[in-house]
């Protein structure tokens, strides 16, 4: 799997260095706008002091000397550049966020639509702006119109283009009960929809609010890092004030500018400069994956997840089972099974049903009773009987049957369906064809064939789903439905397990089927024959055991579980209730992305930690660069880097400054990591950022010093 | 209930402080003194050494010897305590020729060497470095060579 | 460098201390968990009598504030009692030498110093204090301050125990610490010390006529009882000005080793107590490895130069090597007793002593060292733990910004109270007034004085020279803040853990060797970052200038 989450998508690249960014970064240099970043504010204050020293060294008594004006000028320049680098990081992250926000806003184009107002028997159509629509309003949408705001279909079936939101180019079929996203476009037919969210309250609005940093509240974790930075700043302030005091009282002759340089080098400028950008770009990265987060905290919590509930359908498997074989019971032929399956599935609008018809059609098992289907009685799928089918009586031949309009394949059938189809057999005035789960079917059968259980279990044991087909009460055979695994899902599950997270598969399948699929992708825990409510109880149970749970959901049934789960990812194709309850929404409605969410959460925390540790570890080398200069007369031996006196200070300051822009790409892209155990990730990052953070500046400062001496 | 708790705020502080004063400050040192005097009176009273029935000093506290016929302790400002009662074995051995000379050879170098060697303290197996107690050595000299040191005995 | 026998003796002493501490820990746990035991028959009636007399409700449970305030108030009352005894000792009994009362500032400094387990001494006891003062001011405070420290440490740990609802009851913990730990342990230690040659008498200084006929006082007194608690309670304040270099406090190599063992016992045992009280013995690991790892690093620094055999400022019976070893141990456990003169020590030994005092948890003072180590763990878990990709947590508790605020505040106290007074000592001319200049050796002395005061260690260079109003008051204030500031903050941290949600799955394993090593690195970086320039002005500069000891 992608070892660095967030690398794909439009926004993973750094935003271009536009004039707007430049302007922003300069405007932000104002001390007032720096007040929110105490570390950088202090650096700017020190810049003012050193600038004053450069202009009027005489005013600083023994701690400045007039002969060093050029040096002071250089120090002051580096100091203000340091601040600028920090505002630049901010401006870039802002730019990235603005891009995100504007692309989100594009989803919210203001349109005028026809609001339906019913007064008694009369129905009025009132042109209304999308911003004036309120929850519960009815809107009529015709072909070509843009859906003004998130809503739910009340009447009609139509194809809707959601590509703006989801990136999925093919139009999606929407029927009553489905939800539609504001900004998507109706491409066929007519829909009546009920508005489910007030303008400004959709999840898109929440995301826009989140990325606009001025309103962005600090997450708990950011607050804690800020505390560390404040603490360190206080410590280093005491150190420098004491050194200044000692230097004056003991006549150590330390220059104020060198003390200030030491101060700025010690201050956690790197993390101080990049902290806001890290958090902001974390949210932007999530959006690059087409996931909308409602709060920054949710993204961080994702990093802590201990358990992920994975719906089998859509997450582990492609979503729909495909019919791959008809197996007759003893005494029946494959053809009989195929034709009965065709009939029983004609009104079955599920993807499975369609795949059965396609298999039967492709195999040439086209029932002669096809023409009678129009007059048949339909038994829709019921959750209690878990069967479905049709009952046909001998009657008029009315030509081609008219199936439920569902676009796609059925229509193709109809067009191509041969006219050669015959009517019903005269010996059989009534035909009832049923299909369903083996255990449910057993009760409706007149006699259970001898090898019923063997055949059925053989299929489920292989991880496939058996559907039993019967005709007039006698079992003909079994349809084999195969789950198709999503590409790369096994690797993703392995990555999750490597990160010490427990994946739990939830499925409505038989235990045998569930077990087989679970073991195929490497999942140890699964809940078979699960009803939607089961998610809620699993979430509660895991939370009671103090675990952090992530889950996905799309139905209204999922809403309670999504609301209590620590990380709830709703599908944008799901119901409004689910989207409202969740703290993240996936615009692409790809449930497997819950894994990406967890990776991004970890990456965000890791990046913040890495830059913090790096920043602090850097200080060790900076001490060795500057302290020998500070006390050069007393202990030349401490100058283990062998630096020139003034160039040592400049080198350390320059290193301190340029490390900020050098780490901007890292801050915005995030630390890359291989999914593995927490401790091994920890150890690797400690070596790279902690130990590396001690060593790198020694090398960097020495190199800069050499460069300066060449110039 | 509430008032009784309020009232008890001061009492525990004062009473616990006073009881700990009595137990830790008086009872404990007195108990140790009693046990020490009963079990180890010599150590408890400062390891006082006698000569002719009078206390001449503590084995643990250096005293100055002006006479060159004696082993000399370290100068007071050389040690940390100023009353270091010991000198290293090497130091003691280096003083031997001078002492033997001062006694006009009446105490031989070999006799002095054997006195030093047989009174070495401070080593255990491979650990430590040897030292000798100056008062102890000098009292042995007085005891072993009464005629030489007759000025210092009763 | 270090010879094989020297290496072996260090290894044996540390190994034996660890072993004895490990043996002692379960008993300490039983004392604080109030598990019924064999001593109950004798001690229960005594303790119940005390509770009744004092109006202590044994079953009353305290939150961190009440617990801390009870301890603070008891300590202050005890200091007041001791202050009165010191100031009025001239008119009080048990004063065979007829010493007059102490000046107000010296008495103030002394009671704060002893009441806080610091034992910085600006006086020489043998020529200043009556027997009564040694017993009821000095020894008394040594017992009670040690007991307070242990109680606070244990109480803070209680906050971290899963399902805990309170910090315990200070009075009950305090009384039980005295009756079941300090007094019985000290009784045994004191008798052993007497057997090894430490005097214990109340009959006054003995005057003897020396071999050559001079008159001389032998300064005996209730020394053994004081030495027992001063070492076991990591107090460090001596009966004599020369402290454990004085032969009566430390008569032989054997007593030297015994006293080192006494110093290490309780701080090390409390590390094991931590894991046992929590019910997670493996959590002892980072503290133990952290404390002893840093301790060994300090020892390594101190043993780089060759220890002098016997030389200026070193006692013959102790020798240079054991003087160096003692100096590192005494600063590592904040005892502060000395068996040599610090100015005899090589600058690197002084550097190692600074490290011990600045880190404060190698393993540090009993109770308090543990608290500091928890502080370091929380800082480390937070800063580096983020790199594991999870919200940092310790013992399953997520670290919030309030926790970080508390530990940063606790950490901040040290630089403030060490550096500011050091600058003030020079700026006000107080250093010059006692003849100390700003050259490396002089600066080391002043910095050492305030470091020792802040970390409640008590070892010092200045000794009686610092008996001036400035140093008496300045160090007393530093000592007081250095003691109760961090304790209050870290008690608040422990108290805030009560009732917090815990995660079941630990991401960053704090009980792993990996974390323990990272902890050592992070403590070193934090402490070095904070004090490096000042150590450069002092011992590091002395070292580079080629000094072999403080005499130049």
PDB file of C-alpha atoms in Angstrom, chain A residues 43-274:
ATOM      1  CA  UNK A  43      12.441  36.578  17.408  1.00  0.00           C
ATOM      2  CA  UNK A  44      11.041  39.705  15.807  1.00  0.00           C
ATOM      3  CA  UNK A  45      11.627  41.662  19.009  1.00  0.00           C
ATOM      4  CA  UNK A  46      15.246  40.491  19.072  1.00  0.00           C
ATOM      5  CA  UNK A  47      15.518  41.634  15.461  1.00  0.00           C
ATOM      6  CA  UNK A  48      14.492  45.116  16.564  1.00  0.00           C
ATOM      7  CA  UNK A  49      17.111  45.112  19.313  1.00  0.00           C
ATOM      8  CA  UNK A  50      19.938  44.001  17.023  1.00  0.00           C
ATOM      9  CA  UNK A  51      18.788  46.437  14.339  1.00  0.00           C
ATOM     10  CA  UNK A  52      19.019  49.166  16.947  1.00  0.00           C
ATOM     11  CA  UNK A  53      22.525  47.971  17.815  1.00  0.00           C
ATOM     12  CA  UNK A  54      23.480  48.228  14.167  1.00  0.00           C
ATOM     13  CA  UNK A  55      22.194  51.767  13.946  1.00  0.00           C
ATOM     14  CA  UNK A  56      23.331  53.073  17.302  1.00  0.00           C
ATOM     15  CA  UNK A  57      25.811  50.751  19.017  1.00  0.00           C
ATOM     16  CA  UNK A  58      26.880  53.479  21.440  1.00  0.00           C
ATOM     17  CA  UNK A  59      23.546  53.182  23.217  1.00  0.00           C
ATOM     18  CA  UNK A  60      24.294  49.646  24.398  1.00  0.00           C
ATOM     19  CA  UNK A  61      27.268  50.330  26.602  1.00  0.00           C
ATOM     20  CA  UNK A  62      29.643  47.483  27.214  1.00  0.00           C
ATOM     21  CA  UNK A  63      27.579  44.815  25.469  1.00  0.00           C
ATOM     22  CA  UNK A  64      28.006  46.284  21.986  1.00  0.00           C
ATOM     23  CA  UNK A  65      30.897  47.739  20.115  1.00  0.00           C
ATOM     24  CA  UNK A  66      30.863  50.305  17.347  1.00  0.00           C
ATOM     25  CA  UNK A  67      33.338  48.329  15.282  1.00  0.00           C
ATOM     26  CA  UNK A  68      30.843  45.547  14.793  1.00  0.00           C
ATOM     27  CA  UNK A  69      28.077  47.431  13.023  1.00  0.00           C
ATOM     28  CA  UNK A  70      28.317  45.293   9.887  1.00  0.00           C
ATOM     29  CA  UNK A  71      28.072  42.159  11.973  1.00  0.00           C
ATOM     30  CA  UNK A  72      24.993  43.473  13.748  1.00  0.00           C
ATOM     31  CA  UNK A  73      23.463  44.280  10.405  1.00  0.00           C
ATOM     32  CA  UNK A  74      24.067  40.728   9.225  1.00  0.00           C
ATOM     33  CA  UNK A  75      22.614  39.247  12.410  1.00  0.00           C
ATOM     34  CA  UNK A  76      19.564  41.490  12.183  1.00  0.00           C
ATOM     35  CA  UNK A  77      19.020  40.510   8.553  1.00  0.00           C
ATOM     36  CA  UNK A  78      19.123  36.802   9.373  1.00  0.00           C
ATOM     37  CA  UNK A  79      16.751  37.324  12.281  1.00  0.00           C
ATOM     38  CA  UNK A  80      14.100  39.004  10.193  1.00  0.00           C
ATOM     39  CA  UNK A  81      14.553  36.398   7.472  1.00  0.00           C
ATOM     40  CA  UNK A  82      13.949  33.735  10.122  1.00  0.00           C
ATOM     41  CA  UNK A  83      10.639  35.367  10.968  1.00  0.00           C
ATOM     42  CA  UNK A  84       9.811  35.693   7.303  1.00  0.00           C
ATOM     43  CA  UNK A  85      10.436  32.018   6.699  1.00  0.00           C
ATOM     44  CA  UNK A  86       7.941  31.292   9.414  1.00  0.00           C
ATOM     45  CA  UNK A  87       5.285  33.593   7.975  1.00  0.00           C
ATOM     46  CA  UNK A  88       6.040  32.073   4.595  1.00  0.00           C
ATOM     47  CA  UNK A  89       5.250  28.606   5.933  1.00  0.00           C
ATOM     48  CA  UNK A  90       2.019  29.996   7.312  1.00  0.00           C
ATOM     49  CA  UNK A  91       1.160  31.692   4.054  1.00  0.00           C
ATOM     50  CA  UNK A  92       1.836  28.541   2.059  1.00  0.00           C
ATOM     51  CA  UNK A  93      -0.334  26.459   4.342  1.00  0.00           C
ATOM     52  CA  UNK A  94      -2.993  29.133   4.103  1.00  0.00           C
ATOM     53  CA  UNK A  95      -2.744  29.036   0.339  1.00  0.00           C
ATOM     54  CA  UNK A  96      -3.151  25.296   0.436  1.00  0.00           C
ATOM     55  CA  UNK A  97      -6.132  25.693   2.723  1.00  0.00           C
ATOM     56  CA  UNK A  98      -7.579  28.396   0.518  1.00  0.00           C
ATOM     57  CA  UNK A  99      -7.288  26.061  -2.444  1.00  0.00           C
ATOM     58  CA  UNK A 100      -9.120  23.454  -0.455  1.00  0.00           C
ATOM     59  CA  UNK A 101     -11.756  25.893   0.689  1.00  0.00           C
ATOM     60  CA  UNK A 102     -12.343  27.311  -2.763  1.00  0.00           C
ATOM     61  CA  UNK A 103     -12.619  23.886  -4.263  1.00  0.00           C
ATOM     62  CA  UNK A 104     -15.124  23.130  -1.539  1.00  0.00           C
ATOM     63  CA  UNK A 105     -16.986  26.339  -2.250  1.00  0.00           C
ATOM     64  CA  UNK A 106     -17.229  25.350  -5.872  1.00  0.00           C
ATOM     65  CA  UNK A 107     -19.371  22.527  -4.582  1.00  0.00           C
ATOM     66  CA  UNK A 108     -21.700  25.086  -3.165  1.00  0.00           C
ATOM     67  CA  UNK A 109     -22.483  27.107  -6.248  1.00  0.00           C
ATOM     68  CA  UNK A 110     -25.395  29.325  -5.610  1.00  0.00           C
ATOM     69  CA  UNK A 111     -28.260  28.322  -7.894  1.00  0.00           C
ATOM     70  CA  UNK A 112     -31.912  29.135  -8.134  1.00  0.00           C
ATOM     71  CA  UNK A 113     -34.235  26.195  -8.041  1.00  0.00           C
ATOM     72  CA  UNK A 114     -37.929  25.614  -7.923  1.00  0.00           C
ATOM     73  CA  UNK A 115     -39.224  25.206  -4.444  1.00  0.00           C
ATOM     74  CA  UNK A 116     -42.439  23.213  -4.246  1.00  0.00           C
ATOM     75  CA  UNK A 117     -45.071  24.716  -2.007  1.00  0.00           C
ATOM     76  CA  UNK A 118     -48.238  22.704  -1.453  1.00  0.00           C
ATOM     77  CA  UNK A 119     -51.263  24.609  -0.287  1.00  0.00           C
ATOM     78  CA  UNK A 120     -54.165  22.284   0.145  1.00  0.00           C
ATOM     79  CA  UNK A 121     -54.695  20.775  -3.292  1.00  0.00           C
ATOM     80  CA  UNK A 122     -52.723  23.393  -5.124  1.00  0.00           C
ATOM     81  CA  UNK A 123     -49.023  23.136  -5.752  1.00  0.00           C
ATOM     82  CA  UNK A 124     -46.912  26.196  -6.364  1.00  0.00           C
ATOM     83  CA  UNK A 125     -43.430  26.408  -7.798  1.00  0.00           C
ATOM     84  CA  UNK A 126     -41.425  29.277  -6.329  1.00  0.00           C
ATOM     85  CA  UNK A 127     -37.973  30.083  -7.715  1.00  0.00           C
ATOM     86  CA  UNK A 128     -35.734  30.152  -4.655  1.00  0.00           C
ATOM     87  CA  UNK A 129     -31.998  30.752  -4.195  1.00  0.00           C
ATOM     88  CA  UNK A 130     -30.123  27.836  -2.620  1.00  0.00           C
ATOM     89  CA  UNK A 131     -29.128  30.084   0.271  1.00  0.00           C
ATOM     90  CA  UNK A 132     -32.766  30.690   1.078  1.00  0.00           C
ATOM     91  CA  UNK A 133     -33.697  27.038   1.232  1.00  0.00           C
ATOM     92  CA  UNK A 134     -34.336  25.501   4.646  1.00  0.00           C
ATOM     93  CA  UNK A 135     -34.374  22.019   6.002  1.00  0.00           C
ATOM     94  CA  UNK A 136     -37.587  20.243   4.987  1.00  0.00           C
ATOM     95  CA  UNK A 137     -38.233  22.310   1.845  1.00  0.00           C
ATOM     96  CA  UNK A 138     -39.229  20.352  -1.262  1.00  0.00           C
ATOM     97  CA  UNK A 139     -37.479  21.115  -4.540  1.00  0.00           C
ATOM     98  CA  UNK A 140     -38.303  19.949  -8.035  1.00  0.00           C
ATOM     99  CA  UNK A 141     -35.298  19.215 -10.205  1.00  0.00           C
ATOM    100  CA  UNK A 142     -35.337  18.509 -13.910  1.00  0.00           C
ATOM    101  CA  UNK A 143     -32.748  17.202 -16.271  1.00  0.00           C
ATOM    102  CA  UNK A 144     -29.741  19.507 -16.427  1.00  0.00           C
ATOM    103  CA  UNK A 145     -30.414  21.297 -13.148  1.00  0.00           C
ATOM    104  CA  UNK A 146     -27.921  21.547 -10.324  1.00  0.00           C
ATOM    105  CA  UNK A 147     -28.966  20.215  -6.949  1.00  0.00           C
ATOM    106  CA  UNK A 148     -28.924  23.320  -4.721  1.00  0.00           C
ATOM    107  CA  UNK A 149     -28.091  21.711  -1.391  1.00  0.00           C
ATOM    108  CA  UNK A 150     -27.864  18.335   0.347  1.00  0.00           C
ATOM    109  CA  UNK A 151     -31.217  16.615   0.077  1.00  0.00           C
ATOM    110  CA  UNK A 152     -33.032  13.328  -0.011  1.00  0.00           C
ATOM    111  CA  UNK A 153     -34.986  11.978  -3.005  1.00  0.00           C
ATOM    112  CA  UNK A 154     -38.735  11.840  -2.390  1.00  0.00           C
ATOM    113  CA  UNK A 155     -40.036  11.054  -5.836  1.00  0.00           C
ATOM    114  CA  UNK A 156     -38.652   9.936  -9.159  1.00  0.00           C
ATOM    115  CA  UNK A 157     -35.595   8.104 -10.329  1.00  0.00           C
ATOM    116  CA  UNK A 158     -32.801   9.830 -12.176  1.00  0.00           C
ATOM    117  CA  UNK A 159     -29.141   9.690 -12.981  1.00  0.00           C
ATOM    118  CA  UNK A 160     -27.056  12.247 -11.149  1.00  0.00           C
ATOM    119  CA  UNK A 161     -23.544  13.435 -11.949  1.00  0.00           C
ATOM    120  CA  UNK A 162     -21.565  13.715  -8.709  1.00  0.00           C
ATOM    121  CA  UNK A 163     -18.166  13.993 -10.323  1.00  0.00           C
ATOM    122  CA  UNK A 164     -17.455  17.401  -8.845  1.00  0.00           C
ATOM    123  CA  UNK A 165     -17.701  16.046  -5.351  1.00  0.00           C
ATOM    124  CA  UNK A 166     -16.492  12.520  -5.705  1.00  0.00           C
ATOM    125  CA  UNK A 167     -14.319  12.505  -8.767  1.00  0.00           C
ATOM    126  CA  UNK A 168     -16.337   9.500  -9.928  1.00  0.00           C
ATOM    127  CA  UNK A 169     -17.129  10.264 -13.574  1.00  0.00           C
ATOM    128  CA  UNK A 170     -20.033   7.888 -14.220  1.00  0.00           C
ATOM    129  CA  UNK A 171     -23.455   9.247 -13.254  1.00  0.00           C
ATOM    130  CA  UNK A 172     -25.106   7.558 -10.281  1.00  0.00           C
ATOM    131  CA  UNK A 173     -28.684   6.341 -10.151  1.00  0.00           C
ATOM    132  CA  UNK A 174     -30.779   8.032  -7.481  1.00  0.00           C
ATOM    133  CA  UNK A 175     -34.139   6.661  -6.335  1.00  0.00           C
ATOM    134  CA  UNK A 176     -36.473   7.638  -3.494  1.00  0.00           C
ATOM    135  CA  UNK A 177     -34.683   7.407  -0.169  1.00  0.00           C
ATOM    136  CA  UNK A 178     -31.239   8.089  -1.663  1.00  0.00           C
ATOM    137  CA  UNK A 179     -29.477  11.242  -0.678  1.00  0.00           C
ATOM    138  CA  UNK A 180     -28.090  13.716  -3.135  1.00  0.00           C
ATOM    139  CA  UNK A 181     -25.240  16.168  -2.581  1.00  0.00           C
ATOM    140  CA  UNK A 182     -25.565  19.847  -3.195  1.00  0.00           C
ATOM    141  CA  UNK A 183     -23.600  20.850  -6.285  1.00  0.00           C
ATOM    142  CA  UNK A 184     -24.195  17.641  -8.202  1.00  0.00           C
ATOM    143  CA  UNK A 185     -26.202  17.723 -11.431  1.00  0.00           C
ATOM    144  CA  UNK A 186     -29.267  15.800 -12.597  1.00  0.00           C
ATOM    145  CA  UNK A 187     -28.440  14.320 -16.013  1.00  0.00           C
ATOM    146  CA  UNK A 188     -31.642  12.395 -16.754  1.00  0.00           C
ATOM    147  CA  UNK A 189     -35.267  12.467 -15.707  1.00  0.00           C
ATOM    148  CA  UNK A 190     -36.892  14.441 -12.923  1.00  0.00           C
ATOM    149  CA  UNK A 191     -36.523  14.316  -9.148  1.00  0.00           C
ATOM    150  CA  UNK A 192     -38.405  15.756  -6.226  1.00  0.00           C
ATOM    151  CA  UNK A 193     -36.106  16.139  -3.270  1.00  0.00           C
ATOM    152  CA  UNK A 194     -36.432  17.230   0.345  1.00  0.00           C
ATOM    153  CA  UNK A 195     -33.730  19.531   1.718  1.00  0.00           C
ATOM    154  CA  UNK A 196     -31.898  17.906   4.632  1.00  0.00           C
ATOM    155  CA  UNK A 197     -29.530  20.643   5.717  1.00  0.00           C
ATOM    156  CA  UNK A 198     -29.732  24.385   6.151  1.00  0.00           C
ATOM    157  CA  UNK A 199     -27.311  26.435   4.059  1.00  0.00           C
ATOM    158  CA  UNK A 200     -24.068  26.932   5.985  1.00  0.00           C
ATOM    159  CA  UNK A 201     -24.585  23.803   7.994  1.00  0.00           C
ATOM    160  CA  UNK A 202     -23.609  21.126   5.534  1.00  0.00           C
ATOM    161  CA  UNK A 203     -20.500  19.085   6.157  1.00  0.00           C
ATOM    162  CA  UNK A 204     -18.850  21.008   3.354  1.00  0.00           C
ATOM    163  CA  UNK A 205     -19.432  24.212   5.301  1.00  0.00           C
ATOM    164  CA  UNK A 206     -17.933  22.642   8.369  1.00  0.00           C
ATOM    165  CA  UNK A 207     -14.840  21.721   6.422  1.00  0.00           C
ATOM    166  CA  UNK A 208     -14.531  25.213   4.972  1.00  0.00           C
ATOM    167  CA  UNK A 209     -14.793  26.577   8.460  1.00  0.00           C
ATOM    168  CA  UNK A 210     -12.077  24.204   9.596  1.00  0.00           C
ATOM    169  CA  UNK A 211      -9.500  25.103   6.961  1.00  0.00           C
ATOM    170  CA  UNK A 212      -9.907  28.826   7.364  1.00  0.00           C
ATOM    171  CA  UNK A 213      -7.258  29.059   9.977  1.00  0.00           C
ATOM    172  CA  UNK A 214      -8.216  32.321  11.558  1.00  0.00           C
ATOM    173  CA  UNK A 215     -11.277  30.585  12.948  1.00  0.00           C
ATOM    174  CA  UNK A 216      -9.516  27.298  13.438  1.00  0.00           C
ATOM    175  CA  UNK A 217      -9.337  26.386  17.117  1.00  0.00           C
ATOM    176  CA  UNK A 218      -6.161  24.657  18.270  1.00  0.00           C
ATOM    177  CA  UNK A 219      -6.607  20.922  18.752  1.00  0.00           C
ATOM    178  CA  UNK A 220      -5.845  19.540  22.229  1.00  0.00           C
ATOM    179  CA  UNK A 221      -2.611  18.131  20.937  1.00  0.00           C
ATOM    180  CA  UNK A 222      -1.553  21.428  19.381  1.00  0.00           C
ATOM    181  CA  UNK A 223      -2.319  23.157  22.665  1.00  0.00           C
ATOM    182  CA  UNK A 224      -0.046  20.737  24.491  1.00  0.00           C
ATOM    183  CA  UNK A 225       2.789  21.242  21.999  1.00  0.00           C
ATOM    184  CA  UNK A 226       2.306  24.989  22.399  1.00  0.00           C
ATOM    185  CA  UNK A 227       2.734  24.497  26.156  1.00  0.00           C
ATOM    186  CA  UNK A 228       6.076  22.775  25.588  1.00  0.00           C
ATOM    187  CA  UNK A 229       7.186  25.597  23.344  1.00  0.00           C
ATOM    188  CA  UNK A 230       6.153  28.200  25.907  1.00  0.00           C
ATOM    189  CA  UNK A 231       7.979  26.298  28.644  1.00  0.00           C
ATOM    190  CA  UNK A 232      11.156  26.046  26.587  1.00  0.00           C
ATOM    191  CA  UNK A 233      10.910  29.692  25.633  1.00  0.00           C
ATOM    192  CA  UNK A 234      10.648  30.633  29.308  1.00  0.00           C
ATOM    193  CA  UNK A 235      13.667  28.483  30.179  1.00  0.00           C
ATOM    194  CA  UNK A 236      15.823  29.966  27.438  1.00  0.00           C
ATOM    195  CA  UNK A 237      14.734  33.458  28.361  1.00  0.00           C
ATOM    196  CA  UNK A 238      15.932  32.879  31.921  1.00  0.00           C
ATOM    197  CA  UNK A 239      19.210  31.477  30.606  1.00  0.00           C
ATOM    198  CA  UNK A 240      19.903  34.451  28.363  1.00  0.00           C
ATOM    199  CA  UNK A 241      18.887  37.014  30.974  1.00  0.00           C
ATOM    200  CA  UNK A 242      21.180  35.307  33.500  1.00  0.00           C
ATOM    201  CA  UNK A 243      24.031  35.137  31.017  1.00  0.00           C
ATOM    202  CA  UNK A 244      23.595  38.805  30.252  1.00  0.00           C
ATOM    203  CA  UNK A 245      23.572  39.596  33.962  1.00  0.00           C
ATOM    204  CA  UNK A 246      26.691  37.531  34.592  1.00  0.00           C
ATOM    205  CA  UNK A 247      28.433  38.935  31.577  1.00  0.00           C
ATOM    206  CA  UNK A 248      27.927  42.457  32.871  1.00  0.00           C
ATOM    207  CA  UNK A 249      28.708  41.807  36.548  1.00  0.00           C
ATOM    208  CA  UNK A 250      31.670  39.500  35.896  1.00  0.00           C
ATOM    209  CA  UNK A 251      32.930  41.541  32.928  1.00  0.00           C
ATOM    210  CA  UNK A 252      32.913  38.524  30.654  1.00  0.00           C
ATOM    211  CA  UNK A 253      32.682  40.815  27.649  1.00  0.00           C
ATOM    212  CA  UNK A 254      29.935  38.907  25.896  1.00  0.00           C
ATOM    213  CA  UNK A 255      28.388  40.814  23.029  1.00  0.00           C
ATOM    214  CA  UNK A 256      24.628  41.325  23.233  1.00  0.00           C
ATOM    215  CA  UNK A 257      24.176  40.335  19.610  1.00  0.00           C
ATOM    216  CA  UNK A 258      25.926  37.019  20.237  1.00  0.00           C
ATOM    217  CA  UNK A 259      23.717  36.420  23.266  1.00  0.00           C
ATOM    218  CA  UNK A 260      20.672  37.203  21.157  1.00  0.00           C
ATOM    219  CA  UNK A 261      21.911  34.875  18.450  1.00  0.00           C
ATOM    220  CA  UNK A 262      22.286  32.142  21.041  1.00  0.00           C
ATOM    221  CA  UNK A 263      18.811  32.921  22.348  1.00  0.00           C
ATOM    222  CA  UNK A 264      17.180  32.719  18.942  1.00  0.00           C
ATOM    223  CA  UNK A 265      19.079  29.562  18.081  1.00  0.00           C
ATOM    224  CA  UNK A 266      17.887  27.930  21.304  1.00  0.00           C
ATOM    225  CA  UNK A 267      14.277  29.010  20.928  1.00  0.00           C
ATOM    226  CA  UNK A 268      12.212  26.282  19.300  1.00  0.00           C
ATOM    227  CA  UNK A 269      11.925  28.356  16.138  1.00  0.00           C
ATOM    228  CA  UNK A 270      11.661  25.398  13.779  1.00  0.00           C
ATOM    229  CA  UNK A 271       8.594  23.859  15.369  1.00  0.00           C
ATOM    230  CA  UNK A 272       7.313  27.286  16.356  1.00  0.00           C
ATOM    231  CA  UNK A 273       7.366  28.330  12.712  1.00  0.00           C
ATOM    232  CA  UNK A 274       5.881  25.142  11.336  1.00  0.00           C
TER     233      UNK A 274
END
